[in-house]
PDB file of C-alpha atoms in Angstrom:
ATOM      1  CA  MET A   4      21.604  13.811  -4.238  1.00  0.00           C
ATOM      2  CA  PRO A   5      21.245  11.845  -0.965  1.00  0.00           C
ATOM      3  CA  HIS A   6      22.999   8.520  -0.599  1.00  0.00           C
ATOM      4  CA  ALA A   7      20.832   5.716  -1.987  1.00  0.00           C
ATOM      5  CA  GLU A   8      20.190   4.392   1.505  1.00  0.00           C
ATOM      6  CA  ARG A   9      18.893   7.817   2.598  1.00  0.00           C
ATOM      7  CA  ARG A  10      17.111   8.852  -0.568  1.00  0.00           C
ATOM      8  CA  LEU A  11      13.975   9.907   1.327  1.00  0.00           C
ATOM      9  CA  ALA A  12      15.785  12.206   3.736  1.00  0.00           C
ATOM     10  CA  GLY A  13      13.589  15.176   4.596  1.00  0.00           C
ATOM     11  CA  HIS A  14      10.380  13.447   3.528  1.00  0.00           C
ATOM     12  CA  ALA A  15       7.375  12.832   5.759  1.00  0.00           C
ATOM     13  CA  ALA A  16       5.258   9.794   4.953  1.00  0.00           C
ATOM     14  CA  ILE A  17       1.977   8.238   6.038  1.00  0.00           C
ATOM     15  CA  VAL A  18       1.589   4.469   5.763  1.00  0.00           C
ATOM     16  CA  THR A  19      -1.904   3.188   6.479  1.00  0.00           C
ATOM     17  CA  GLY A  20      -2.408  -0.260   7.929  1.00  0.00           C
ATOM     18  CA  ALA A  21       1.212  -0.237   9.081  1.00  0.00           C
ATOM     19  CA  SER A  22       0.965  -2.321  12.241  1.00  0.00           C
ATOM     20  CA  SER A  23       1.515  -5.665  10.474  1.00  0.00           C
ATOM     21  CA  GLY A  24       2.433  -7.389   7.246  1.00  0.00           C
ATOM     22  CA  ILE A  25       3.246  -5.392   4.145  1.00  0.00           C
ATOM     23  CA  GLY A  26       2.393  -2.036   5.726  1.00  0.00           C
ATOM     24  CA  LEU A  27       4.789  -2.606   8.605  1.00  0.00           C
ATOM     25  CA  ALA A  28       7.612  -3.541   6.227  1.00  0.00           C
ATOM     26  CA  VAL A  29       6.914  -0.499   4.042  1.00  0.00           C
ATOM     27  CA  ALA A  30       6.914   1.889   7.006  1.00  0.00           C
ATOM     28  CA  GLU A  31      10.180   0.442   8.281  1.00  0.00           C
ATOM     29  CA  ALA A  32      11.808   0.667   4.836  1.00  0.00           C
ATOM     30  CA  LEU A  33      10.722   4.276   4.332  1.00  0.00           C
ATOM     31  CA  ALA A  34      12.223   5.130   7.721  1.00  0.00           C
ATOM     32  CA  ARG A  35      15.509   3.402   6.802  1.00  0.00           C
ATOM     33  CA  ALA A  36      15.547   5.524   3.646  1.00  0.00           C
ATOM     34  CA  GLY A  37      15.348   8.665   5.799  1.00  0.00           C
ATOM     35  CA  ALA A  38      11.644   9.509   5.908  1.00  0.00           C
ATOM     36  CA  ALA A  39       9.752  10.502   9.037  1.00  0.00           C
ATOM     37  CA  VAL A  40       6.847   8.064   9.176  1.00  0.00           C
ATOM     38  CA  ALA A  41       3.318   8.178  10.546  1.00  0.00           C
ATOM     39  CA  VAL A  42       2.460   4.561  11.368  1.00  0.00           C
ATOM     40  CA  ASN A  43      -1.287   4.237  10.997  1.00  0.00           C
ATOM     41  CA  TYR A  44      -3.243   1.480  12.723  1.00  0.00           C
ATOM     42  CA  ARG A  45      -6.895   0.841  13.430  1.00  0.00           C
ATOM     43  CA  SER A  46      -6.884  -1.678  16.288  1.00  0.00           C
ATOM     44  CA  GLN A  47      -3.352  -3.055  16.776  1.00  0.00           C
ATOM     45  CA  ARG A  48      -1.723  -0.347  18.874  1.00  0.00           C
ATOM     46  CA  GLU A  49       1.035  -2.449  20.450  1.00  0.00           C
ATOM     47  CA  PRO A  50       2.811  -3.483  17.221  1.00  0.00           C
ATOM     48  CA  ALA A  51       2.459   0.082  15.914  1.00  0.00           C
ATOM     49  CA  ASP A  52       4.091   1.459  19.062  1.00  0.00           C
ATOM     50  CA  ALA A  53       6.793  -1.208  18.839  1.00  0.00           C
ATOM     51  CA  LEU A  54       7.569  -0.199  15.252  1.00  0.00           C
ATOM     52  CA  VAL A  55       7.774   3.471  16.257  1.00  0.00           C
ATOM     53  CA  ALA A  56      10.195   2.502  19.035  1.00  0.00           C
ATOM     54  CA  ARG A  57      12.403   0.551  16.597  1.00  0.00           C
ATOM     55  CA  ILE A  58      12.495   3.435  14.137  1.00  0.00           C
ATOM     56  CA  GLU A  59      13.396   5.914  16.872  1.00  0.00           C
ATOM     57  CA  ALA A  60      16.043   3.583  18.301  1.00  0.00           C
ATOM     58  CA  ALA A  61      17.665   3.539  14.859  1.00  0.00           C
ATOM     59  CA  GLY A  62      17.759   7.344  14.821  1.00  0.00           C
ATOM     60  CA  GLY A  63      14.608   7.939  12.791  1.00  0.00           C
ATOM     61  CA  ARG A  64      11.378   9.810  13.457  1.00  0.00           C
ATOM     62  CA  ALA A  65       7.976   8.179  13.714  1.00  0.00           C
ATOM     63  CA  ILE A  66       4.579   8.482  15.349  1.00  0.00           C
ATOM     64  CA  ALA A  67       1.708   6.026  15.707  1.00  0.00           C
ATOM     65  CA  VAL A  68      -1.679   7.336  14.574  1.00  0.00           C
ATOM     66  CA  GLU A  69      -4.951   5.518  15.152  1.00  0.00           C
ATOM     67  CA  ALA A  70      -7.505   6.008  12.370  1.00  0.00           C
ATOM     68  CA  ASP A  71     -10.130   4.061  10.452  1.00  0.00           C
ATOM     69  CA  VAL A  72      -9.424   4.956   6.827  1.00  0.00           C
ATOM     70  CA  SER A  73     -13.036   4.345   5.826  1.00  0.00           C
ATOM     71  CA  ARG A  74     -14.076   7.326   7.973  1.00  0.00           C
ATOM     72  CA  GLU A  75     -13.624  10.783   6.483  1.00  0.00           C
ATOM     73  CA  ASP A  76     -13.120  12.592   9.795  1.00  0.00           C
ATOM     74  CA  GLU A  77     -10.506  10.125  10.995  1.00  0.00           C
ATOM     75  CA  VAL A  78      -8.535  10.385   7.748  1.00  0.00           C
ATOM     76  CA  ARG A  79      -8.461  14.161   8.106  1.00  0.00           C
ATOM     77  CA  ARG A  80      -7.281  13.861  11.716  1.00  0.00           C
ATOM     78  CA  MET A  81      -4.540  11.407  10.675  1.00  0.00           C
ATOM     79  CA  PHE A  82      -3.142  13.972   8.250  1.00  0.00           C
ATOM     80  CA  ASP A  83      -3.483  16.749  10.844  1.00  0.00           C
ATOM     81  CA  GLU A  84      -1.479  14.729  13.384  1.00  0.00           C
ATOM     82  CA  THR A  85       1.194  13.935  10.802  1.00  0.00           C
ATOM     83  CA  VAL A  86       1.624  17.571   9.790  1.00  0.00           C
ATOM     84  CA  ALA A  87       1.650  18.638  13.447  1.00  0.00           C
ATOM     85  CA  ALA A  88       4.465  16.177  14.149  1.00  0.00           C
ATOM     86  CA  PHE A  89       6.583  16.565  11.008  1.00  0.00           C
ATOM     87  CA  GLY A  90       5.549  19.914   9.507  1.00  0.00           C
ATOM     88  CA  ARG A  91       4.478  18.450   6.163  1.00  0.00           C
ATOM     89  CA  VAL A  92       3.498  15.285   4.320  1.00  0.00           C
ATOM     90  CA  ASP A  93       5.195  14.172   1.110  1.00  0.00           C
ATOM     91  CA  VAL A  94       4.315  10.502   0.676  1.00  0.00           C
ATOM     92  CA  LEU A  95       1.116   8.542   1.178  1.00  0.00           C
ATOM     93  CA  VAL A  96       1.153   4.761   1.064  1.00  0.00           C
ATOM     94  CA  ALA A  97      -2.503   3.714   1.134  1.00  0.00           C
ATOM     95  CA  ASN A  98      -2.057   0.155   2.310  1.00  0.00           C
ATOM     96  CA  SER A  99      -4.992  -0.620   4.620  1.00  0.00           C
ATOM     97  CA  GLY A 100      -6.946  -3.659   3.512  1.00  0.00           C
ATOM     98  CA  VAL A 101      -9.222  -6.385   4.799  1.00  0.00           C
ATOM     99  CA  GLN A 102     -10.679  -9.633   3.501  1.00  0.00           C
ATOM    100  CA  GLN A 103     -14.115 -11.052   4.293  1.00  0.00           C
ATOM    101  CA  ASP A 104     -14.497 -13.970   1.933  1.00  0.00           C
ATOM    102  CA  ALA A 105     -17.583 -15.928   0.906  1.00  0.00           C
ATOM    103  CA  ALA A 106     -19.170 -17.471  -2.150  1.00  0.00           C
ATOM    104  CA  ILE A 107     -21.432 -14.959  -3.860  1.00  0.00           C
ATOM    105  CA  ALA A 108     -24.670 -16.625  -2.708  1.00  0.00           C
ATOM    106  CA  ASP A 109     -23.503 -16.349   0.904  1.00  0.00           C
ATOM    107  CA  LEU A 110     -21.756 -12.965   0.749  1.00  0.00           C
ATOM    108  CA  THR A 111     -23.573 -10.491   2.967  1.00  0.00           C
ATOM    109  CA  LEU A 112     -24.079  -6.832   2.224  1.00  0.00           C
ATOM    110  CA  ASP A 113     -22.117  -6.017   5.373  1.00  0.00           C
ATOM    111  CA  GLN A 114     -19.156  -8.083   4.112  1.00  0.00           C
ATOM    112  CA  TRP A 115     -19.341  -6.327   0.753  1.00  0.00           C
ATOM    113  CA  ASN A 116     -19.564  -2.859   2.297  1.00  0.00           C
ATOM    114  CA  THR A 117     -16.785  -3.501   4.813  1.00  0.00           C
ATOM    115  CA  VAL A 118     -14.264  -4.615   2.188  1.00  0.00           C
ATOM    116  CA  ILE A 119     -15.219  -1.909  -0.323  1.00  0.00           C
ATOM    117  CA  GLY A 120     -15.206   0.682   2.485  1.00  0.00           C
ATOM    118  CA  VAL A 121     -11.646  -0.047   3.608  1.00  0.00           C
ATOM    119  CA  ASN A 122     -10.008  -1.307   0.421  1.00  0.00           C
ATOM    120  CA  LEU A 123     -11.464   1.206  -2.043  1.00  0.00           C
ATOM    121  CA  THR A 124     -13.266   4.065  -0.287  1.00  0.00           C
ATOM    122  CA  GLY A 125     -10.411   4.252   2.214  1.00  0.00           C
ATOM    123  CA  HIS A 126      -7.938   4.656  -0.632  1.00  0.00           C
ATOM    124  CA  PHE A 127     -10.085   7.431  -2.106  1.00  0.00           C
ATOM    125  CA  LEU A 128     -10.396   9.313   1.192  1.00  0.00           C
ATOM    126  CA  CYS A 129      -6.664   9.122   1.886  1.00  0.00           C
ATOM    127  CA  ALA A 130      -5.693  10.061  -1.667  1.00  0.00           C
ATOM    128  CA  ARG A 131      -8.091  13.002  -1.732  1.00  0.00           C
ATOM    129  CA  GLU A 132      -6.684  14.364   1.541  1.00  0.00           C
ATOM    130  CA  ALA A 133      -3.126  13.831   0.318  1.00  0.00           C
ATOM    131  CA  VAL A 134      -3.799  15.823  -2.866  1.00  0.00           C
ATOM    132  CA  ARG A 135      -5.287  18.655  -0.833  1.00  0.00           C
ATOM    133  CA  ARG A 136      -2.224  18.758   1.447  1.00  0.00           C
ATOM    134  CA  PHE A 137       0.292  18.482  -1.403  1.00  0.00           C
ATOM    135  CA  ARG A 138      -1.321  21.380  -3.238  1.00  0.00           C
ATOM    136  CA  ALA A 139      -1.354  23.563  -0.113  1.00  0.00           C
ATOM    137  CA  GLN A 140       2.315  23.065   0.782  1.00  0.00           C
ATOM    138  CA  PRO A 141       4.904  25.591  -0.451  1.00  0.00           C
ATOM    139  CA  ARG A 142       6.677  24.440  -3.598  1.00  0.00           C
ATOM    140  CA  GLU A 143      10.001  25.901  -2.496  1.00  0.00           C
ATOM    141  CA  GLY A 144      11.960  23.839  -0.042  1.00  0.00           C
ATOM    142  CA  ARG A 145      10.212  20.564  -0.792  1.00  0.00           C
ATOM    143  CA  PRO A 146      12.460  17.500  -0.487  1.00  0.00           C
ATOM    144  CA  ALA A 147      11.592  15.924  -3.855  1.00  0.00           C
ATOM    145  CA  ARG A 148      11.117  16.976  -7.459  1.00  0.00           C
ATOM    146  CA  SER A 149       7.439  16.079  -7.200  1.00  0.00           C
ATOM    147  CA  ALA A 150       4.928  17.965  -5.075  1.00  0.00           C
ATOM    148  CA  GLY A 151       3.954  14.664  -3.472  1.00  0.00           C
ATOM    149  CA  THR A 152       3.662  10.958  -4.122  1.00  0.00           C
ATOM    150  CA  ILE A 153       0.740   8.588  -3.613  1.00  0.00           C
ATOM    151  CA  ILE A 154       1.264   4.830  -3.651  1.00  0.00           C
ATOM    152  CA  ALA A 155      -1.843   2.647  -3.551  1.00  0.00           C
ATOM    153  CA  MET A 156      -1.449  -0.953  -2.408  1.00  0.00           C
ATOM    154  CA  SER A 157      -3.365  -2.988  -4.943  1.00  0.00           C
ATOM    155  CA  SER A 158      -3.075  -6.720  -5.685  1.00  0.00           C
ATOM    156  CA  VAL A 159      -2.605  -9.125  -8.567  1.00  0.00           C
ATOM    157  CA  HIS A 160      -6.375  -9.412  -8.268  1.00  0.00           C
ATOM    158  CA  GLU A 161      -6.769  -6.055  -9.948  1.00  0.00           C
ATOM    159  CA  VAL A 162      -6.353  -8.166 -13.115  1.00  0.00           C
ATOM    160  CA  ILE A 163      -6.769 -11.813 -12.016  1.00  0.00           C
ATOM    161  CA  PRO A 164     -10.384 -12.786 -11.248  1.00  0.00           C
ATOM    162  CA  TRP A 165     -10.831 -14.466  -7.856  1.00  0.00           C
ATOM    163  CA  ALA A 166     -13.900 -16.606  -7.370  1.00  0.00           C
ATOM    164  CA  GLY A 167     -15.151 -16.606  -3.812  1.00  0.00           C
ATOM    165  CA  HIS A 168     -13.583 -13.194  -3.176  1.00  0.00           C
ATOM    166  CA  VAL A 169     -15.647 -10.901  -5.397  1.00  0.00           C
ATOM    167  CA  ASN A 170     -15.689  -8.036  -2.885  1.00  0.00           C
ATOM    168  CA  TYR A 171     -11.890  -8.050  -2.575  1.00  0.00           C
ATOM    169  CA  ALA A 172     -11.285  -8.388  -6.330  1.00  0.00           C
ATOM    170  CA  ALA A 173     -13.839  -5.667  -7.126  1.00  0.00           C
ATOM    171  CA  ALA A 174     -12.124  -3.320  -4.678  1.00  0.00           C
ATOM    172  CA  LYS A 175      -8.698  -3.965  -6.186  1.00  0.00           C
ATOM    173  CA  GLY A 176     -10.040  -3.492  -9.699  1.00  0.00           C
ATOM    174  CA  GLY A 177     -11.371  -0.168  -8.475  1.00  0.00           C
ATOM    175  CA  VAL A 178      -7.979   0.737  -7.032  1.00  0.00           C
ATOM    176  CA  ARG A 179      -6.447   0.174 -10.469  1.00  0.00           C
ATOM    177  CA  MET A 180      -8.709   2.715 -12.146  1.00  0.00           C
ATOM    178  CA  LEU A 181      -8.630   5.096  -9.183  1.00  0.00           C
ATOM    179  CA  THR A 182      -4.837   5.142  -9.486  1.00  0.00           C
ATOM    180  CA  ARG A 183      -4.791   5.729 -13.234  1.00  0.00           C
ATOM    181  CA  SER A 184      -7.582   8.301 -13.273  1.00  0.00           C
ATOM    182  CA  LEU A 185      -6.172  10.251 -10.348  1.00  0.00           C
ATOM    183  CA  ALA A 186      -2.689  10.212 -11.863  1.00  0.00           C
ATOM    184  CA  GLN A 187      -4.111  11.683 -15.054  1.00  0.00           C
ATOM    185  CA  GLU A 188      -5.936  14.386 -13.092  1.00  0.00           C
ATOM    186  CA  VAL A 189      -3.098  15.598 -10.858  1.00  0.00           C
ATOM    187  CA  ALA A 190       0.016  15.103 -12.994  1.00  0.00           C
ATOM    188  CA  GLY A 191      -0.106  18.801 -13.875  1.00  0.00           C
ATOM    189  CA  ASP A 192       0.292  19.573 -10.166  1.00  0.00           C
ATOM    190  CA  ALA A 193       3.545  17.551 -10.136  1.00  0.00           C
ATOM    191  CA  ILE A 194       1.840  14.874  -7.991  1.00  0.00           C
ATOM    192  CA  ARG A 195       2.717  11.290  -8.857  1.00  0.00           C
ATOM    193  CA  VAL A 196       0.219   8.452  -8.289  1.00  0.00           C
ATOM    194  CA  ASN A 197       1.126   4.791  -8.688  1.00  0.00           C
ATOM    195  CA  ALA A 198       0.102   1.403  -7.350  1.00  0.00           C
ATOM    196  CA  ILE A 199       1.933  -1.704  -6.234  1.00  0.00           C
ATOM    197  CA  ALA A 200       0.267  -5.050  -6.905  1.00  0.00           C
ATOM    198  CA  PRO A 201       1.731  -7.756  -4.677  1.00  0.00           C
ATOM    199  CA  GLY A 202       1.228 -11.403  -5.468  1.00  0.00           C
ATOM    200  CA  ALA A 203       1.545 -14.084  -2.814  1.00  0.00           C
ATOM    201  CA  ILE A 204       3.407 -12.473   0.086  1.00  0.00           C
ATOM    202  CA  ARG A 205       4.215 -14.239   3.352  1.00  0.00           C
ATOM    203  CA  THR A 206       1.964 -12.291   5.741  1.00  0.00           C
ATOM    204  CA  PRO A 207      -0.532 -13.281   8.457  1.00  0.00           C
ATOM    205  CA  ILE A 208      -3.531 -12.454   6.236  1.00  0.00           C
ATOM    206  CA  ASN A 209      -2.781 -15.435   3.959  1.00  0.00           C
ATOM    207  CA  GLU A 210      -1.003 -17.759   6.373  1.00  0.00           C
ATOM    208  CA  ASP A 211      -3.204 -20.726   5.488  1.00  0.00           C
ATOM    209  CA  ALA A 212      -1.816 -20.556   1.928  1.00  0.00           C
ATOM    210  CA  TRP A 213       1.799 -21.198   2.958  1.00  0.00           C
ATOM    211  CA  ASP A 214       1.980 -22.526   6.540  1.00  0.00           C
ATOM    212  CA  THR A 215       2.204 -26.232   5.590  1.00  0.00           C
ATOM    213  CA  PRO A 216       4.423 -27.917   2.987  1.00  0.00           C
ATOM    214  CA  GLU A 217       1.336 -29.081   1.088  1.00  0.00           C
ATOM    215  CA  ALA A 218      -0.223 -25.621   0.982  1.00  0.00           C
ATOM    216  CA  LEU A 219       3.058 -24.039  -0.069  1.00  0.00           C
ATOM    217  CA  GLU A 220       3.508 -26.577  -2.865  1.00  0.00           C
ATOM    218  CA  ARG A 221       0.052 -25.742  -4.249  1.00  0.00           C
ATOM    219  CA  LEU A 222       0.793 -22.030  -4.026  1.00  0.00           C
ATOM    220  CA  LEU A 223       4.150 -22.298  -5.779  1.00  0.00           C
ATOM    221  CA  ARG A 224       2.443 -23.806  -8.833  1.00  0.00           C
ATOM    222  CA  LEU A 225       1.017 -20.315  -9.382  1.00  0.00           C
ATOM    223  CA  ILE A 226       4.369 -18.514  -9.068  1.00  0.00           C
ATOM    224  CA  PRO A 227       6.752 -19.009 -12.017  1.00  0.00           C
ATOM    225  CA  TYR A 228       9.678 -17.520 -10.082  1.00  0.00           C
ATOM    226  CA  GLY A 229       9.485 -20.403  -7.617  1.00  0.00           C
ATOM    227  CA  ARG A 230       9.262 -18.693  -4.251  1.00  0.00           C
ATOM    228  CA  ILE A 231       6.735 -16.887  -2.123  1.00  0.00           C
ATOM    229  CA  GLY A 232       7.299 -13.169  -1.738  1.00  0.00           C
ATOM    230  CA  GLU A 233       8.404 -11.475   1.454  1.00  0.00           C
ATOM    231  CA  PRO A 234       7.057  -8.149   2.772  1.00  0.00           C
ATOM    232  CA  ASP A 235      10.432  -6.540   2.122  1.00  0.00           C
ATOM    233  CA  ASP A 236      10.085  -7.305  -1.604  1.00  0.00           C
ATOM    234  CA  VAL A 237       7.127  -4.938  -1.636  1.00  0.00           C
ATOM    235  CA  ALA A 238       8.762  -2.455   0.731  1.00  0.00           C
ATOM    236  CA  ARG A 239      11.766  -1.966  -1.548  1.00  0.00           C
ATOM    237  CA  ALA A 240       9.432  -1.247  -4.453  1.00  0.00           C
ATOM    238  CA  ALA A 241       7.583   1.333  -2.341  1.00  0.00           C
ATOM    239  CA  VAL A 242      10.815   3.135  -1.448  1.00  0.00           C
ATOM    240  CA  TRP A 243      11.748   3.332  -5.122  1.00  0.00           C
ATOM    241  CA  LEU A 244       8.330   4.660  -6.161  1.00  0.00           C
ATOM    242  CA  ALA A 245       8.416   7.253  -3.367  1.00  0.00           C
ATOM    243  CA  SER A 246      11.854   8.525  -4.369  1.00  0.00           C
ATOM    244  CA  ASP A 247      13.144  10.772  -7.139  1.00  0.00           C
ATOM    245  CA  ASP A 248      14.542   7.627  -8.776  1.00  0.00           C
ATOM    246  CA  ALA A 249      10.957   7.093 -10.006  1.00  0.00           C
ATOM    247  CA  ASP A 250      10.235  10.749 -10.750  1.00  0.00           C
ATOM    248  CA  TYR A 251       9.065  10.083 -14.323  1.00  0.00           C
ATOM    249  CA  VAL A 252       6.765   7.236 -13.267  1.00  0.00           C
ATOM    250  CA  THR A 253       3.077   7.958 -12.723  1.00  0.00           C
ATOM    251  CA  GLY A 254      -0.221   6.244 -13.426  1.00  0.00           C
ATOM    252  CA  THR A 255       1.180   2.734 -13.454  1.00  0.00           C
ATOM    253  CA  THR A 256       0.907  -0.440 -11.387  1.00  0.00           C
ATOM    254  CA  LEU A 257       4.141  -2.167 -10.441  1.00  0.00           C
ATOM    255  CA  PHE A 258       3.498  -5.909 -10.080  1.00  0.00           C
ATOM    256  CA  VAL A 259       5.608  -7.559  -7.378  1.00  0.00           C
ATOM    257  CA  ASP A 260       4.386 -11.099  -7.884  1.00  0.00           C
ATOM    258  CA  GLY A 261       7.111 -13.484  -9.045  1.00  0.00           C
ATOM    259  CA  GLY A 262       5.287 -13.760 -12.358  1.00  0.00           C
ATOM    260  CA  MET A 263       1.858 -14.759 -10.988  1.00  0.00           C
ATOM    261  CA  THR A 264       0.153 -12.477 -13.521  1.00  0.00           C
ATOM    262  CA  LEU A 265       1.861 -14.398 -16.331  1.00  0.00           C
ATOM    263  CA  TYR A 266      -0.858 -17.068 -15.952  1.00  0.00           C
ATOM    264  CA  PRO A 267       1.535 -20.001 -15.396  1.00  0.00           C
ATOM    265  CA  GLU A 268      -1.219 -22.548 -16.143  1.00  0.00           C
ATOM    266  CA  PHE A 269      -0.558 -21.729 -19.807  1.00  0.00           C
ATOM    267  CA  ARG A 270       3.162 -22.568 -19.742  1.00  0.00           C
ATOM    268  CA  ASP A 271       2.414 -25.849 -21.545  1.00  0.00           C
ATOM    269  CA  ASN A 272       0.074 -24.186 -24.026  1.00  0.00           C
ATOM    270  CA  GLY A 273      -2.917 -24.534 -21.721  1.00  0.00           C
TER     271      GLY A 273
END
């Protein structure tokens, strides 16, 4: 068995939306664990290239791949480029996500379609292509006990309703059932499918929720553990789920949320 710090040695991984935030931390953690990593981005090329350079400087292997995960042809090309570079693909972390928030009466169809297209359809397109590639790869010589691992980046809002964000919450609810249904379908192929549901994580997408003492105080009322999460909290969970340490885990969502889904408003009996 590889040393714990290199438990993904020999693996090749794709991380979508890896040029910032949680995706960047996940890609970097997978590389530290020994995986060759395809760093997907849609528009932020410079941070993706910078991450590739850091991984290579540390002795790892990485490439940057531009692709819009809501487009079928671009997803296929992303996998083609990964296999061309690394010879195989063993791990998919479907992390790409966007928010376009509005009250329901003001939410446009374009805002709905954009968020559903990236946050749910994009997960489907990437997962479908991953399953096809996993099934086609030779079973002998694979670096893990599984034939491949899919990790979907969900959210606490797969279970917590979120007024004013119905497109985002609907997409994450869809990711929950996509994960469970797909896991049920492909378990017989030795493919594992799980999700990670982060709570409040310190990333640019939610900066207005933590960038002042007042905002942070309001946010911490929702987190029983008493601190905001960091991207590396999620990244460590992703490494575990991708590794043989989690080989008997499929069809589940791992909540990385400091207890946010414990509904802390009810600590004093409501």
